[in-house]
Amino acid sequence: MTAPIDIIIRGAREHNLKNLNLTIPRNKITVLTGLSGSGKSSLAFDTIYAEGQRRYIDSLSSYARNFLDQLKKPEVDAITGLSPAIAIDQKSVGHNPRSTVGTVTEVYDYLRLLFAKVGVPECPTHHIPVTQFNFDQIVSEVLQLPLKTKFYILAPVVEAKKGEFKKELQKWERSGIVKVKVDGVFEEITKVKKLTKTKSHDIDLIVDQLVMTTDLERRLRESINRALSLSQGRMVIELISGERKSYSQHSSCSLCGFSFPDLEPRLFSFNNPRGACLSCHGLGTQDLIEEADYSDSDVAGKKLNKMVYKYKGQKVSEEDEGEDASEDAMELSICEACSGARLKIEALNVKIFEKNIAQLSDLSLLDLSKWFKEVQWSGRQKLISEKIVKQIQERLDYLIRVGTGYLSLSRTSRTLSGGESQRIRLASQVGSALRGVLYVMDEPSIGLHPRDHHRLLEIIRELRDRGNTVILVEHDEDTMLFSDYLVDLGPRAGKLGGEILAQGTPEEVMRSPKSITGQYLSKKIKIQIPTLRRKGNGHWLELNGAQGNNLKNVDLKIPLGTFISMTGVSGSGKSTLVIDTLYRILARYFYKAHARPEFYKEIKGVEFLDKVIDINQRPIGRTPRSTPATYVGLFPLIRDLFAALPESRLRGYTPGMFSFNVKGGRCEACRGHGQMRIEMHFLSDVFVGCETCQGKRYSSDILAIKYNDKSIADVLAMTVEDAFIFFKNHRNIHRKIETLHRVGLDYMSLGQSSTTLSGGEAQRVKLSKELSKRGTSQTLYILDEPTTGLHFEDIKKLIELLQELVDQGNTVMVIEHNLDVIKCSDYVVDLGPEGGHGGGQIVVQGTPEDIVKNRESETGRFLKKVLI
C-alpha cells in the first residue's frame, strides 16, 4: 500500500481551532498565516507536529520513552499521511551556558576531531613544536654524540612538586639507584637530607654515567630502557657541561619536558573533564556555579532532573531563564586562567597553522570559512584532514547562507535571538540531508534583513526539493509569496479565531475577499506612510566613540521627541550600539544599574530625558504560576476587588486568599496547579485535572465568592476582550485591561501562564505595562524587533500605538527590519554596510527619504519599493 500523497487533518479542535478540516500538500512549502492568536501555532505545533512526534515516540520501547518528553495527544479526530516530524522553533536552542553555536551545529565536534588528528602540540613556555620519540629514535639520537663525550642518563621522577618524598627515595634506593640529582645538586641517595615539605622540588635519578665509545650501544639501550620505565616514558641526557636534552615516548618539549596527553577529541571539549579548564570547569567564567539538581523518586531514590547554574547566589537554569532584573544584572567576568577560552593549557597549545581551537572558534563563521579555503594542507595532513574539512566547510556554507555568517562558534546559545537560534538549527538540518521528513518552523525570518531573505528561502527550497514537507508559521510577505500553498486563519484572535478564511496558492488567497492577509498581499490594503515627519523637540541625544564588539568608533546623534528606527543587516551592530551601550549607560544614570556598558567616549543630552525603558522579548515569568495579569499589575487589583466584597469581609478573606500561589485560598489537593502529576515509573509522567477543584486551582470556599455571578477562577479564564467588557465600571482595572487590548492581546486569557507566551507576546505585555503608567513625556522607549510574531494588521495597530507615545512628547527607538515600521519612522539610523567585521559603521542617518537616496545603504534599496 502506497503512502498517501497529502497530509489530511480531520476535526482539529486544539485550543481555539474550530473543528478544522484541512489538506496540506506533501513535499511542498505550506505557510500558515493569520492574525496573532488566530490558531496558527495550535495547528502547526500543537496538532500536526505533536501528533507526528507522539507517533514516533510510541514506536519506541517503554524504556526508551522514559528518557523522552512525551507530548499529549492533540484534540483531533484523525491525521493521515504524517511523516516523522522535526520542529524548529524559537525555543529550539537551550539556554545552558555550556551550549554554543559550535556545539549546537556540530561544527565544533568536527573541529575537535581535526585538531586531534592533525594538530601540532607546542610547548607553552618555549613555543616550539613538541616531539614524540620511540625507543629506537632515542637510542639513535644519543649515539650521535661525539666520541669521548661524558654524559649522564637521568630519569626525571619529580618535577616542581611539593613534599618530603621520604618513602619514594627509600623505594628508589631498594631498586638499585645509588646517586640522585636533587634540586640541581648531585649526591648519594643515602645522604639526601630531609626535604622541606612546603617547597617545590626536582628529583632526577642517575641511572648511568657514560663516556661515548664505539661499542656502547648495548649498555646504552639497557640504561635508556631502565630510565624510561622509572619515569613513565621520559628520560634526560645531561652532559658534564650541564647541557640537558629531554626525550619522551609521549609528546613533550625537548627543552623543559612539558608533556602532552594523547591527542583525542575529548581533550578539546570544554564539556569534558579531560579538556575543560581546571579553574572554571569549561564555563569560561567563575561567576557561575554548576550544580546537579535531583528530584526524589519513590522507585529509584534520587533522579537527576537537570543541571542548575547559580550566579552570585541566584539560580539560573534552562527552565528558569527569566526576568528582566536578573538578566540585566548578570555580568559575567572572564575566567583569568583560560581567558574565557574554557580549555586546559594543553588543549590551547595544540595548533594548526599557528591557530589554536579557541582562536578559530572566535572567528566569525565567514572568516573561519575563508581561513579553511586559504589553508594549504600538505602530504599526510591533506589525506587525514580532507573528509573532516569537507564536513566543516559544508556546514559553514549553510550557516552563512541562512544569514548567520557574522556569528562565531564560541558565541553562547543564550545570547542568540529567537531568529538566530532557529536559523542555525535550520542550517544543521539541511546539513544532515534527511528525506521524507515533515519540518515545522516558527517564523524563521525573524531578525533577518530583507537582503538576506532570499538566502533563507533558497535553503527552505532545498529542504523541499530533497523530498521533505515544510510547514511555516509566517507573517513575512516574501515568504508567503514564495510558498506553494498558503493557509490563512482567522477571522480574529482567541475564541474569535480558529477558522480557515482562505487556502490555496498565494494568488488564490489574494483573490479571496474574506482573507485580510490576501488583501495586504495584493496591496488592496496598505499601512499608510505618515504625511509629516517630526523634526523633534529641538534636543538631541549624542553618543560618541562607541567601540563595543564590531562598532568602529561610532558617533550616534538622534533627535528626541521622534520615532526612530535602527536598521541594518543582521550582525551590523544594532543591538551592541542600542542595548549594550546606549541603554546600559542610561540605565546606570537613571537607576544605578549594575550592567556595564560597552566602551564609549562620551554621551550628551541625557538631561533632556527622565527615564529609559527597554521593552525586550525576554520571558516575563520564570514559573508556570506567573501570569501576564500579575506582571501588568492587574491581578492584584482583581484580588482587592474580590476581597472587598461584603461576603469576603464577613468571612475575613484578605486579598492574598484570592491567589492560587498562597496557602489559604488555593486548592491544597493540587497546591494551586489545577492538575496532578502521576509518576508512571518507566512510562512518561501523566498529568490529570485535579478532581477536588476541577482544575480551577482554588478551594471551594473561595470559589463561592462571586462578583456579578463570576468567581475568581471564572475571571482568570476570561479573555482580555471579555474582561474589557466585564470590568467596564471599574476604572483602574478597566485601564489596565484596555492597554492589553490595545497592544493586540485581546485573545489572551487573564490566567494564562507566562511561560506559554512567545517572545513577541511577552514584549507586548511589557509594552502594555508601560502604557498603563502615567507618562512623563520625557521617556526614551527602546524596543527590539517589536513586530516579531505580528500580522500586517497587528503591525498597523502597533505603529499607531508607538506614534501615540511619540505624540505625548516621548522618544521611541526600535531595532527593526520590517519595512512598514521603517517607512513610518521620523528618523532612521542605518548601520552596516555588512554584518560582523564588515559592519559597525553608520552608513546613513536621516528621514526614510534620505536613506533611500544613499546608494550604499542595503536598507535603502528595499525601502525604496515601499515608499510609494
PDB file of C-alpha atoms in Angstrom, residues 74-311:
ATOM      1  CA  PRO A  74      -3.856  16.573  20.385  1.00  0.00           C
ATOM      2  CA  GLU A  75      -7.607  17.176  20.132  1.00  0.00           C
ATOM      3  CA  VAL A  76      -8.116  15.898  16.587  1.00  0.00           C
ATOM      4  CA  ASP A  77     -10.297  13.180  15.023  1.00  0.00           C
ATOM      5  CA  ALA A  78      -7.716  11.923  12.525  1.00  0.00           C
ATOM      6  CA  ILE A  79      -4.487  12.847  10.751  1.00  0.00           C
ATOM      7  CA  THR A  80      -3.312  10.727   7.837  1.00  0.00           C
ATOM      8  CA  GLY A  81      -0.164  10.967   5.726  1.00  0.00           C
ATOM      9  CA  LEU A  82       2.084  12.172   8.545  1.00  0.00           C
ATOM     10  CA  SER A  83       5.867  11.777   8.293  1.00  0.00           C
ATOM     11  CA  PRO A  84       8.364  11.820  11.170  1.00  0.00           C
ATOM     12  CA  ALA A  85       8.257  15.450  12.338  1.00  0.00           C
ATOM     13  CA  ILE A  86      11.011  17.893  13.343  1.00  0.00           C
ATOM     14  CA  ALA A  87      10.110  21.230  14.948  1.00  0.00           C
ATOM     15  CA  ILE A  88      12.469  24.160  14.512  1.00  0.00           C
ATOM     16  CA  ASP A  89      11.030  26.858  16.753  1.00  0.00           C
ATOM     17  CA  GLN A  90      12.355  29.909  18.565  1.00  0.00           C
ATOM     18  CA  LYS A  91      12.972  27.918  21.747  1.00  0.00           C
ATOM     19  CA  SER A  92      14.910  25.130  19.975  1.00  0.00           C
ATOM     20  CA  VAL A  93      18.313  26.118  21.323  1.00  0.00           C
ATOM     21  CA  GLY A  94      18.730  25.762  25.072  1.00  0.00           C
ATOM     22  CA  HIS A  95      19.990  28.444  27.441  1.00  0.00           C
ATOM     23  CA  ASN A  96      22.558  26.206  29.096  1.00  0.00           C
ATOM     24  CA  PRO A  97      25.754  28.309  29.484  1.00  0.00           C
ATOM     25  CA  ARG A  98      27.728  25.331  28.109  1.00  0.00           C
ATOM     26  CA  SER A  99      25.858  25.449  24.805  1.00  0.00           C
ATOM     27  CA  THR A 100      27.475  27.396  21.946  1.00  0.00           C
ATOM     28  CA  VAL A 101      26.862  27.913  18.219  1.00  0.00           C
ATOM     29  CA  GLY A 102      29.654  25.379  17.619  1.00  0.00           C
ATOM     30  CA  THR A 103      28.137  22.643  19.799  1.00  0.00           C
ATOM     31  CA  VAL A 104      24.579  23.188  18.507  1.00  0.00           C
ATOM     32  CA  THR A 105      25.625  22.989  14.844  1.00  0.00           C
ATOM     33  CA  GLU A 106      28.176  20.173  15.488  1.00  0.00           C
ATOM     34  CA  VAL A 107      30.870  22.166  13.642  1.00  0.00           C
ATOM     35  CA  TYR A 108      32.891  22.282  16.871  1.00  0.00           C
ATOM     36  CA  ASP A 109      32.763  18.467  17.086  1.00  0.00           C
ATOM     37  CA  TYR A 110      34.393  18.176  13.657  1.00  0.00           C
ATOM     38  CA  LEU A 111      36.898  20.866  14.638  1.00  0.00           C
ATOM     39  CA  ARG A 112      37.851  18.821  17.737  1.00  0.00           C
ATOM     40  CA  LEU A 113      38.383  15.768  15.548  1.00  0.00           C
ATOM     41  CA  LEU A 114      40.558  17.795  13.158  1.00  0.00           C
ATOM     42  CA  PHE A 115      42.801  19.081  15.984  1.00  0.00           C
ATOM     43  CA  ALA A 116      43.092  15.586  17.464  1.00  0.00           C
ATOM     44  CA  LYS A 117      44.263  14.166  14.115  1.00  0.00           C
ATOM     45  CA  VAL A 118      46.480  16.888  12.582  1.00  0.00           C
ATOM     46  CA  GLY A 119      47.069  19.388  15.415  1.00  0.00           C
ATOM     47  CA  VAL A 120      50.690  20.101  16.366  1.00  0.00           C
ATOM     48  CA  PRO A 121      51.362  20.444  20.131  1.00  0.00           C
ATOM     49  CA  GLU A 122      53.594  23.375  21.127  1.00  0.00           C
ATOM     50  CA  CYS A 123      55.392  23.954  24.421  1.00  0.00           C
ATOM     51  CA  PRO A 124      53.518  26.766  26.260  1.00  0.00           C
ATOM     52  CA  THR A 125      56.844  28.159  27.591  1.00  0.00           C
ATOM     53  CA  HIS A 126      59.258  27.789  24.658  1.00  0.00           C
ATOM     54  CA  HIS A 127      56.687  27.856  21.806  1.00  0.00           C
ATOM     55  CA  ILE A 128      58.406  25.086  19.891  1.00  0.00           C
ATOM     56  CA  PRO A 129      56.631  22.021  18.495  1.00  0.00           C
ATOM     57  CA  VAL A 130      56.870  19.152  20.972  1.00  0.00           C
ATOM     58  CA  THR A 131      58.217  15.862  19.761  1.00  0.00           C
ATOM     59  CA  GLN A 132      57.389  12.250  20.460  1.00  0.00           C
ATOM     60  CA  PHE A 133      60.211   9.653  20.264  1.00  0.00           C
ATOM     61  CA  ASN A 134      60.036   5.887  20.145  1.00  0.00           C
ATOM     62  CA  PHE A 135      62.772   3.838  21.883  1.00  0.00           C
ATOM     63  CA  ASP A 136      64.922   3.303  18.761  1.00  0.00           C
ATOM     64  CA  GLN A 137      64.797   7.012  17.866  1.00  0.00           C
ATOM     65  CA  ILE A 138      66.084   7.954  21.343  1.00  0.00           C
ATOM     66  CA  VAL A 139      68.976   5.440  21.127  1.00  0.00           C
ATOM     67  CA  SER A 140      69.830   6.567  17.602  1.00  0.00           C
ATOM     68  CA  GLU A 141      69.930  10.246  18.591  1.00  0.00           C
ATOM     69  CA  VAL A 142      72.086   9.671  21.710  1.00  0.00           C
ATOM     70  CA  LEU A 143      74.561   7.658  19.622  1.00  0.00           C
ATOM     71  CA  GLN A 144      75.140  10.805  17.509  1.00  0.00           C
ATOM     72  CA  LEU A 145      77.085  12.371  20.430  1.00  0.00           C
ATOM     73  CA  PRO A 146      80.829  12.868  19.678  1.00  0.00           C
ATOM     74  CA  LEU A 147      83.232  10.161  20.887  1.00  0.00           C
ATOM     75  CA  LYS A 148      84.634  10.584  24.431  1.00  0.00           C
ATOM     76  CA  THR A 149      81.640  12.787  25.439  1.00  0.00           C
ATOM     77  CA  LYS A 150      80.852  12.249  29.148  1.00  0.00           C
ATOM     78  CA  PHE A 151      77.126  12.250  29.991  1.00  0.00           C
ATOM     79  CA  TYR A 152      74.530  11.067  32.497  1.00  0.00           C
ATOM     80  CA  ILE A 153      71.322   9.152  31.779  1.00  0.00           C
ATOM     81  CA  LEU A 154      68.699  10.569  34.129  1.00  0.00           C
ATOM     82  CA  ALA A 155      65.121   9.561  34.971  1.00  0.00           C
ATOM     83  CA  PRO A 156      63.155  12.754  35.888  1.00  0.00           C
ATOM     84  CA  VAL A 157      60.780  11.374  38.543  1.00  0.00           C
ATOM     85  CA  VAL A 158      59.778  14.606  40.361  1.00  0.00           C
ATOM     86  CA  GLU A 159      59.241  17.986  38.675  1.00  0.00           C
ATOM     87  CA  ALA A 160      58.292  21.100  40.666  1.00  0.00           C
ATOM     88  CA  LYS A 161      56.278  19.157  43.250  1.00  0.00           C
ATOM     89  CA  LYS A 162      55.982  19.825  46.989  1.00  0.00           C
ATOM     90  CA  GLY A 163      56.715  17.098  49.550  1.00  0.00           C
ATOM     91  CA  GLU A 164      59.368  15.246  51.559  1.00  0.00           C
ATOM     92  CA  PHE A 165      59.494  12.186  49.194  1.00  0.00           C
ATOM     93  CA  LYS A 166      60.960  10.086  52.035  1.00  0.00           C
ATOM     94  CA  LYS A 167      59.146   6.870  51.063  1.00  0.00           C
ATOM     95  CA  GLU A 168      59.893   7.364  47.389  1.00  0.00           C
ATOM     96  CA  LEU A 169      63.640   7.816  47.988  1.00  0.00           C
ATOM     97  CA  GLN A 170      63.713   4.589  50.072  1.00  0.00           C
ATOM     98  CA  LYS A 171      61.894   2.743  47.252  1.00  0.00           C
ATOM     99  CA  TRP A 172      64.364   4.010  44.611  1.00  0.00           C
ATOM    100  CA  GLU A 173      67.312   3.023  46.838  1.00  0.00           C
ATOM    101  CA  ARG A 174      65.947  -0.524  47.117  1.00  0.00           C
ATOM    102  CA  SER A 175      65.649  -0.710  43.315  1.00  0.00           C
ATOM    103  CA  GLY A 176      69.415  -0.154  42.982  1.00  0.00           C
ATOM    104  CA  ILE A 177      69.715   3.608  42.454  1.00  0.00           C
ATOM    105  CA  VAL A 178      72.935   4.915  44.046  1.00  0.00           C
ATOM    106  CA  LYS A 179      73.059   8.616  43.094  1.00  0.00           C
ATOM    107  CA  VAL A 180      70.382  11.267  42.545  1.00  0.00           C
ATOM    108  CA  LYS A 181      70.227  14.902  41.482  1.00  0.00           C
ATOM    109  CA  VAL A 182      68.050  16.863  43.933  1.00  0.00           C
ATOM    110  CA  ASP A 183      67.216  20.491  43.132  1.00  0.00           C
ATOM    111  CA  GLY A 184      70.259  20.740  40.810  1.00  0.00           C
ATOM    112  CA  VAL A 185      72.766  19.068  43.215  1.00  0.00           C
ATOM    113  CA  PHE A 186      74.279  15.597  42.643  1.00  0.00           C
ATOM    114  CA  GLU A 187      74.515  13.458  45.805  1.00  0.00           C
ATOM    115  CA  GLU A 188      74.357   9.881  47.017  1.00  0.00           C
ATOM    116  CA  ILE A 189      70.810   8.715  47.676  1.00  0.00           C
ATOM    117  CA  THR A 190      71.675   7.620  51.229  1.00  0.00           C
ATOM    118  CA  LYS A 191      72.954  11.098  52.122  1.00  0.00           C
ATOM    119  CA  VAL A 192      69.923  13.098  50.889  1.00  0.00           C
ATOM    120  CA  LYS A 193      68.862  15.421  53.713  1.00  0.00           C
ATOM    121  CA  LYS A 194      65.210  15.713  54.734  1.00  0.00           C
ATOM    122  CA  LEU A 195      63.404  17.774  52.067  1.00  0.00           C
ATOM    123  CA  THR A 196      61.223  20.734  53.035  1.00  0.00           C
ATOM    124  CA  LYS A 197      57.595  19.674  52.752  1.00  0.00           C
ATOM    125  CA  THR A 198      56.277  23.106  51.728  1.00  0.00           C
ATOM    126  CA  LYS A 199      58.795  23.739  48.934  1.00  0.00           C
ATOM    127  CA  SER A 200      58.729  22.507  45.325  1.00  0.00           C
ATOM    128  CA  HIS A 201      61.467  20.032  44.390  1.00  0.00           C
ATOM    129  CA  ASP A 202      63.040  18.470  41.301  1.00  0.00           C
ATOM    130  CA  ILE A 203      64.485  14.948  41.568  1.00  0.00           C
ATOM    131  CA  ASP A 204      66.370  13.087  38.790  1.00  0.00           C
ATOM    132  CA  LEU A 205      67.552   9.513  39.331  1.00  0.00           C
ATOM    133  CA  ILE A 206      71.048   8.848  37.917  1.00  0.00           C
ATOM    134  CA  VAL A 207      70.559   5.609  36.002  1.00  0.00           C
ATOM    135  CA  ASP A 208      74.052   5.563  34.401  1.00  0.00           C
ATOM    136  CA  GLN A 209      77.198   7.657  33.881  1.00  0.00           C
ATOM    137  CA  LEU A 210      78.820   7.013  30.490  1.00  0.00           C
ATOM    138  CA  VAL A 211      81.554   8.038  28.076  1.00  0.00           C
ATOM    139  CA  MET A 212      80.677   7.751  24.385  1.00  0.00           C
ATOM    140  CA  THR A 213      82.603   4.933  22.648  1.00  0.00           C
ATOM    141  CA  THR A 214      82.009   2.866  19.510  1.00  0.00           C
ATOM    142  CA  ASP A 215      80.895  -0.256  21.412  1.00  0.00           C
ATOM    143  CA  LEU A 216      78.468   1.449  23.821  1.00  0.00           C
ATOM    144  CA  GLU A 217      75.134   0.647  22.125  1.00  0.00           C
ATOM    145  CA  ARG A 218      74.169  -2.441  24.143  1.00  0.00           C
ATOM    146  CA  ARG A 219      74.732  -0.808  27.572  1.00  0.00           C
ATOM    147  CA  LEU A 220      73.122   2.406  26.324  1.00  0.00           C
ATOM    148  CA  ARG A 221      69.956   0.529  25.310  1.00  0.00           C
ATOM    149  CA  GLU A 222      69.685  -1.122  28.737  1.00  0.00           C
ATOM    150  CA  SER A 223      70.196   2.164  30.619  1.00  0.00           C
ATOM    151  CA  ILE A 224      67.751   4.139  28.425  1.00  0.00           C
ATOM    152  CA  ASN A 225      65.147   1.386  28.803  1.00  0.00           C
ATOM    153  CA  ARG A 226      65.512   1.474  32.601  1.00  0.00           C
ATOM    154  CA  ALA A 227      65.278   5.300  32.725  1.00  0.00           C
ATOM    155  CA  LEU A 228      62.098   5.272  30.619  1.00  0.00           C
ATOM    156  CA  SER A 229      60.494   2.635  32.839  1.00  0.00           C
ATOM    157  CA  LEU A 230      61.354   4.555  36.048  1.00  0.00           C
ATOM    158  CA  SER A 231      59.782   7.836  34.894  1.00  0.00           C
ATOM    159  CA  GLN A 232      56.785   6.767  32.788  1.00  0.00           C
ATOM    160  CA  GLY A 233      58.321   7.042  29.328  1.00  0.00           C
ATOM    161  CA  ARG A 234      60.608  10.067  29.929  1.00  0.00           C
ATOM    162  CA  MET A 235      64.367  10.490  30.266  1.00  0.00           C
ATOM    163  CA  VAL A 236      67.072  13.181  30.153  1.00  0.00           C
ATOM    164  CA  ILE A 237      70.612  13.171  28.714  1.00  0.00           C
ATOM    165  CA  GLU A 238      72.810  15.611  30.685  1.00  0.00           C
ATOM    166  CA  LEU A 239      76.368  16.450  29.569  1.00  0.00           C
ATOM    167  CA  ILE A 240      79.142  17.207  32.053  1.00  0.00           C
ATOM    168  CA  SER A 241      78.827  20.848  30.991  1.00  0.00           C
ATOM    169  CA  GLY A 242      75.239  20.878  32.355  1.00  0.00           C
ATOM    170  CA  GLU A 243      73.513  20.942  28.955  1.00  0.00           C
ATOM    171  CA  ARG A 244      70.335  18.821  29.051  1.00  0.00           C
ATOM    172  CA  LYS A 245      68.058  17.296  26.454  1.00  0.00           C
ATOM    173  CA  SER A 246      64.720  15.683  27.294  1.00  0.00           C
ATOM    174  CA  TYR A 247      63.250  12.719  25.459  1.00  0.00           C
ATOM    175  CA  SER A 248      59.744  11.348  25.826  1.00  0.00           C
ATOM    176  CA  GLN A 249      57.751   8.492  24.424  1.00  0.00           C
ATOM    177  CA  HIS A 250      54.805  10.863  24.853  1.00  0.00           C
ATOM    178  CA  SER A 251      54.510  14.342  23.308  1.00  0.00           C
ATOM    179  CA  SER A 252      56.794  16.635  25.315  1.00  0.00           C
ATOM    180  CA  CYS A 253      59.072  19.668  24.983  1.00  0.00           C
ATOM    181  CA  SER A 254      62.730  18.803  24.385  1.00  0.00           C
ATOM    182  CA  LEU A 255      63.871  21.815  26.443  1.00  0.00           C
ATOM    183  CA  CYS A 256      61.685  21.700  29.539  1.00  0.00           C
ATOM    184  CA  GLY A 257      59.973  18.319  29.257  1.00  0.00           C
ATOM    185  CA  PHE A 258      56.414  19.771  29.320  1.00  0.00           C
ATOM    186  CA  SER A 259      54.372  16.768  28.223  1.00  0.00           C
ATOM    187  CA  PHE A 260      51.055  16.477  26.430  1.00  0.00           C
ATOM    188  CA  PRO A 261      48.443  13.751  26.859  1.00  0.00           C
ATOM    189  CA  ASP A 262      47.410  11.712  23.822  1.00  0.00           C
ATOM    190  CA  LEU A 263      45.622  13.950  21.338  1.00  0.00           C
ATOM    191  CA  GLU A 264      41.994  12.867  21.187  1.00  0.00           C
ATOM    192  CA  PRO A 265      38.732  14.810  20.565  1.00  0.00           C
ATOM    193  CA  ARG A 266      37.896  14.799  24.305  1.00  0.00           C
ATOM    194  CA  LEU A 267      40.984  16.916  25.033  1.00  0.00           C
ATOM    195  CA  PHE A 268      39.397  19.789  23.046  1.00  0.00           C
ATOM    196  CA  SER A 269      35.942  19.587  24.660  1.00  0.00           C
ATOM    197  CA  PHE A 270      35.143  22.145  27.389  1.00  0.00           C
ATOM    198  CA  ASN A 271      32.217  19.905  28.395  1.00  0.00           C
ATOM    199  CA  ASN A 272      34.556  17.033  29.267  1.00  0.00           C
ATOM    200  CA  PRO A 273      36.831  16.949  32.361  1.00  0.00           C
ATOM    201  CA  ARG A 274      39.730  15.874  30.136  1.00  0.00           C
ATOM    202  CA  GLY A 275      39.678  19.172  28.227  1.00  0.00           C
ATOM    203  CA  ALA A 276      37.857  21.682  30.458  1.00  0.00           C
ATOM    204  CA  CYS A 277      39.812  24.470  32.165  1.00  0.00           C
ATOM    205  CA  LEU A 278      40.518  23.372  35.747  1.00  0.00           C
ATOM    206  CA  SER A 279      39.616  26.792  37.101  1.00  0.00           C
ATOM    207  CA  CYS A 280      36.197  27.474  35.503  1.00  0.00           C
ATOM    208  CA  HIS A 281      35.347  23.822  34.588  1.00  0.00           C
ATOM    209  CA  GLY A 282      34.705  24.777  30.974  1.00  0.00           C
ATOM    210  CA  LEU A 283      32.195  27.592  31.596  1.00  0.00           C
ATOM    211  CA  GLY A 284      34.575  30.419  30.619  1.00  0.00           C
ATOM    212  CA  THR A 285      33.671  32.351  33.785  1.00  0.00           C
ATOM    213  CA  GLN A 286      33.971  31.791  37.517  1.00  0.00           C
ATOM    214  CA  ASP A 287      30.741  33.707  38.226  1.00  0.00           C
ATOM    215  CA  LEU A 288      28.614  30.625  37.525  1.00  0.00           C
ATOM    216  CA  ILE A 289      28.497  27.577  39.783  1.00  0.00           C
ATOM    217  CA  GLU A 290      27.224  24.321  38.270  1.00  0.00           C
ATOM    218  CA  GLU A 291      25.147  22.067  40.498  1.00  0.00           C
ATOM    219  CA  ALA A 292      23.212  18.857  39.859  1.00  0.00           C
ATOM    220  CA  ASP A 293      19.524  19.154  40.731  1.00  0.00           C
ATOM    221  CA  TYR A 294      17.991  15.841  41.852  1.00  0.00           C
ATOM    222  CA  SER A 295      14.332  15.011  42.332  1.00  0.00           C
ATOM    223  CA  ASP A 296      13.232  12.388  44.820  1.00  0.00           C
ATOM    224  CA  SER A 297      11.729   9.300  43.232  1.00  0.00           C
ATOM    225  CA  ASP A 298       9.937   6.639  45.249  1.00  0.00           C
ATOM    226  CA  VAL A 299      11.271   3.928  42.974  1.00  0.00           C
ATOM    227  CA  ALA A 300      14.940   4.571  42.365  1.00  0.00           C
ATOM    228  CA  GLY A 301      15.868   7.051  45.070  1.00  0.00           C
ATOM    229  CA  LYS A 302      17.368  10.212  43.585  1.00  0.00           C
ATOM    230  CA  LYS A 303      16.947  11.029  39.909  1.00  0.00           C
ATOM    231  CA  LEU A 304      18.912  13.751  38.070  1.00  0.00           C
ATOM    232  CA  ASN A 305      16.452  16.409  36.977  1.00  0.00           C
ATOM    233  CA  LYS A 306      18.731  18.977  35.358  1.00  0.00           C
ATOM    234  CA  MET A 307      21.890  20.994  35.882  1.00  0.00           C
ATOM    235  CA  VAL A 308      21.324  24.262  37.727  1.00  0.00           C
ATOM    236  CA  TYR A 309      23.612  27.269  37.347  1.00  0.00           C
ATOM    237  CA  LYS A 310      23.911  29.673  40.233  1.00  0.00           C
ATOM    238  CA  TYR A 311      25.057  33.229  39.673  1.00  0.00           C
TER     239      TYR A 311
END
